[in-house]
C-alpha positions as semicolon CSV with decimal commas, in nm:
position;residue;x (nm);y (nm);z (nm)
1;X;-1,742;-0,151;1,032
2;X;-1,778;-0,411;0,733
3;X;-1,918;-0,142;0,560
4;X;-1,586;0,053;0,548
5;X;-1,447;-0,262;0,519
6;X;-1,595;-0,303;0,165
7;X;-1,499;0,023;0,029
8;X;-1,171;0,102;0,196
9;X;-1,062;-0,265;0,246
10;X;-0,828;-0,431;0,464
11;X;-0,513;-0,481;0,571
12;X;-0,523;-0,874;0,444
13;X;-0,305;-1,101;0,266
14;X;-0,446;-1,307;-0,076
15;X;-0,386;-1,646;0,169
16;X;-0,647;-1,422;0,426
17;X;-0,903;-1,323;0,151
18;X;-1,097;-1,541;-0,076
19;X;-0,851;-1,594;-0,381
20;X;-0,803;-1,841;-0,696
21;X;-0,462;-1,825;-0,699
22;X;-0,238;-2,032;-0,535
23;X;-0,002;-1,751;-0,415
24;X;0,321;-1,828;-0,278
25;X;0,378;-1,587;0,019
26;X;0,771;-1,369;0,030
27;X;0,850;-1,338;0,394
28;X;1,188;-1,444;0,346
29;X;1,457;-1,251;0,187
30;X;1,649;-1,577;0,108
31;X;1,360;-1,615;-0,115
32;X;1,478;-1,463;-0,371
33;X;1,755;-1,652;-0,405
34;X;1,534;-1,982;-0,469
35;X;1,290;-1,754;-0,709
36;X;1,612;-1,661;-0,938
37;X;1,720;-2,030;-0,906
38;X;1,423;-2,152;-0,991
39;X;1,322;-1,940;-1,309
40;X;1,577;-2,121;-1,457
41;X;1,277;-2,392;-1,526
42;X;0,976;-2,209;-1,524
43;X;0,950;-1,796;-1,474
44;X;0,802;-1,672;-1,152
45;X;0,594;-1,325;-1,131
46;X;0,632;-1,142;-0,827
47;X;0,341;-0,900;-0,707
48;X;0,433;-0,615;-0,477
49;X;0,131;-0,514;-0,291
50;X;0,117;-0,201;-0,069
51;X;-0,201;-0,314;0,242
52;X;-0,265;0,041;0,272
53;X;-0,317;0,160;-0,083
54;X;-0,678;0,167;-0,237
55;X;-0,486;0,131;-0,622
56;X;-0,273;-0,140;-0,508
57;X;-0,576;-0,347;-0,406
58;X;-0,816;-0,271;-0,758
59;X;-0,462;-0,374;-0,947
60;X;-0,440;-0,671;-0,703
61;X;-0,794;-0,775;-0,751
62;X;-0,794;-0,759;-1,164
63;X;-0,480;-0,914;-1,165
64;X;-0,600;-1,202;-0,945
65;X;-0,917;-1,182;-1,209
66;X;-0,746;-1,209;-1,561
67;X;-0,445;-1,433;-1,416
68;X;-0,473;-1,790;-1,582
69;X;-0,107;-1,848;-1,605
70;X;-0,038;-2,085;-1,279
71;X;0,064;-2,385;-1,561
72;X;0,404;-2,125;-1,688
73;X;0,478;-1,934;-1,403
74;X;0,497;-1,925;-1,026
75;X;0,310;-1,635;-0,873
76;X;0,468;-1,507;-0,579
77;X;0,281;-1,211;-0,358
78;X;0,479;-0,943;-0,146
79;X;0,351;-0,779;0,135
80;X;0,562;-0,451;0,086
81;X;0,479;-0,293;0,399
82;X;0,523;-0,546;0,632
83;X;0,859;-0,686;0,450
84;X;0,966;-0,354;0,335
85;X;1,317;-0,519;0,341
86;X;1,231;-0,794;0,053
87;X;1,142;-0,466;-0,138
88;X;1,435;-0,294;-0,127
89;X;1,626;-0,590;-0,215
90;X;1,382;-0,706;-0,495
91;X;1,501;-0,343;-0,664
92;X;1,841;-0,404;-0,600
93;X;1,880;-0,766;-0,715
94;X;1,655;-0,706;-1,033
95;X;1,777;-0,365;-1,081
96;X;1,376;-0,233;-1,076
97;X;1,292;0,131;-0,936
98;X;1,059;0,047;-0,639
99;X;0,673;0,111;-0,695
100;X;0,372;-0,013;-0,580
101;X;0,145;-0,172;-0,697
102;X;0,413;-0,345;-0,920
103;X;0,510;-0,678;-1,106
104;X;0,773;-0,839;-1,203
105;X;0,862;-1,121;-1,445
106;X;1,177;-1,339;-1,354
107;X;1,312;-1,543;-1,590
108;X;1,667;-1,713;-1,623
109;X;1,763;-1,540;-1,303
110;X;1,655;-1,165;-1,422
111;X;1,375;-0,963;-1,462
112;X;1,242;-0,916;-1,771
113;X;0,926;-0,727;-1,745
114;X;0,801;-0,541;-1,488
115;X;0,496;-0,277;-1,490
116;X;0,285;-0,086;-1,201
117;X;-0,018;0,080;-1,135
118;X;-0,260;0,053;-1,451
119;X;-0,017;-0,106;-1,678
120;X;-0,013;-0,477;-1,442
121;X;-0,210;-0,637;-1,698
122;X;-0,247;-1,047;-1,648
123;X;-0,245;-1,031;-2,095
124;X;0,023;-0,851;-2,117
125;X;0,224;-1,079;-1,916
126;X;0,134;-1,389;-2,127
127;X;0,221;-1,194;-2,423
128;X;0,617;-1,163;-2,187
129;X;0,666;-1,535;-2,156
């Protein structure tokens, strides 16, 4: 079974798997409310992460990879499946279609980047803040 664990994954959370970043888990819709608060004084990045996507998990991975920005922003990882809810209203409050895999960049209470699929791109994001 590990073998089809290594090539089509699992159903784990970064805080699960081995990871260098120092995710902060959404669980909560009231979450957001303290993530737009507190972009105010430094930006947060959220990362919406489908468990049962193969694409979500490579972007995941890279992203996790190239990310070296834990100094200017606050990462924040969504399980989109099991908190479907936080999803929808992540689209709604930041006015964002929904897709996944997808970031976002909040600053000053809004979003100001976002990008999914093969565009999440760690550089890119520096280049945003």
């Amino acid at each position: 079974m590990s073998f089809l664990k290594n090539i089509f994954g699992s159903e784990e959370t970064p805080k699960q798997q081995e990871s260098k970043m120092n995710w902060e888990i959404l669980t909560d819709v009231n979450q957001l409310g303290e993530i737009i608060f507190n972009s105010n004084e430094k930006p947060a990045v959220i990362f919406k992460h489908s468990t049962r996507c193969s694409i979500s998990r490579m972007a995941l991975k890279q992203f996790e990879n190239e990310f070296d920005l834990a100094e200017e922003v606050t990462p924040y990882f969504l399980d989109l499946i099991t908190y479907r809810e936080i999803s929808n209203e992540i689209a709604n409050r930041f006015g964002v279609y929904h897709e996944s895999p997808q970031i976002l960049l909040i600053k000053d209470g809004q979003s100001v980047y976002d990008a999914s699929h093969s565009d999440i791109d760690a550089g890119v994001l520096s280049d945003k803040l």
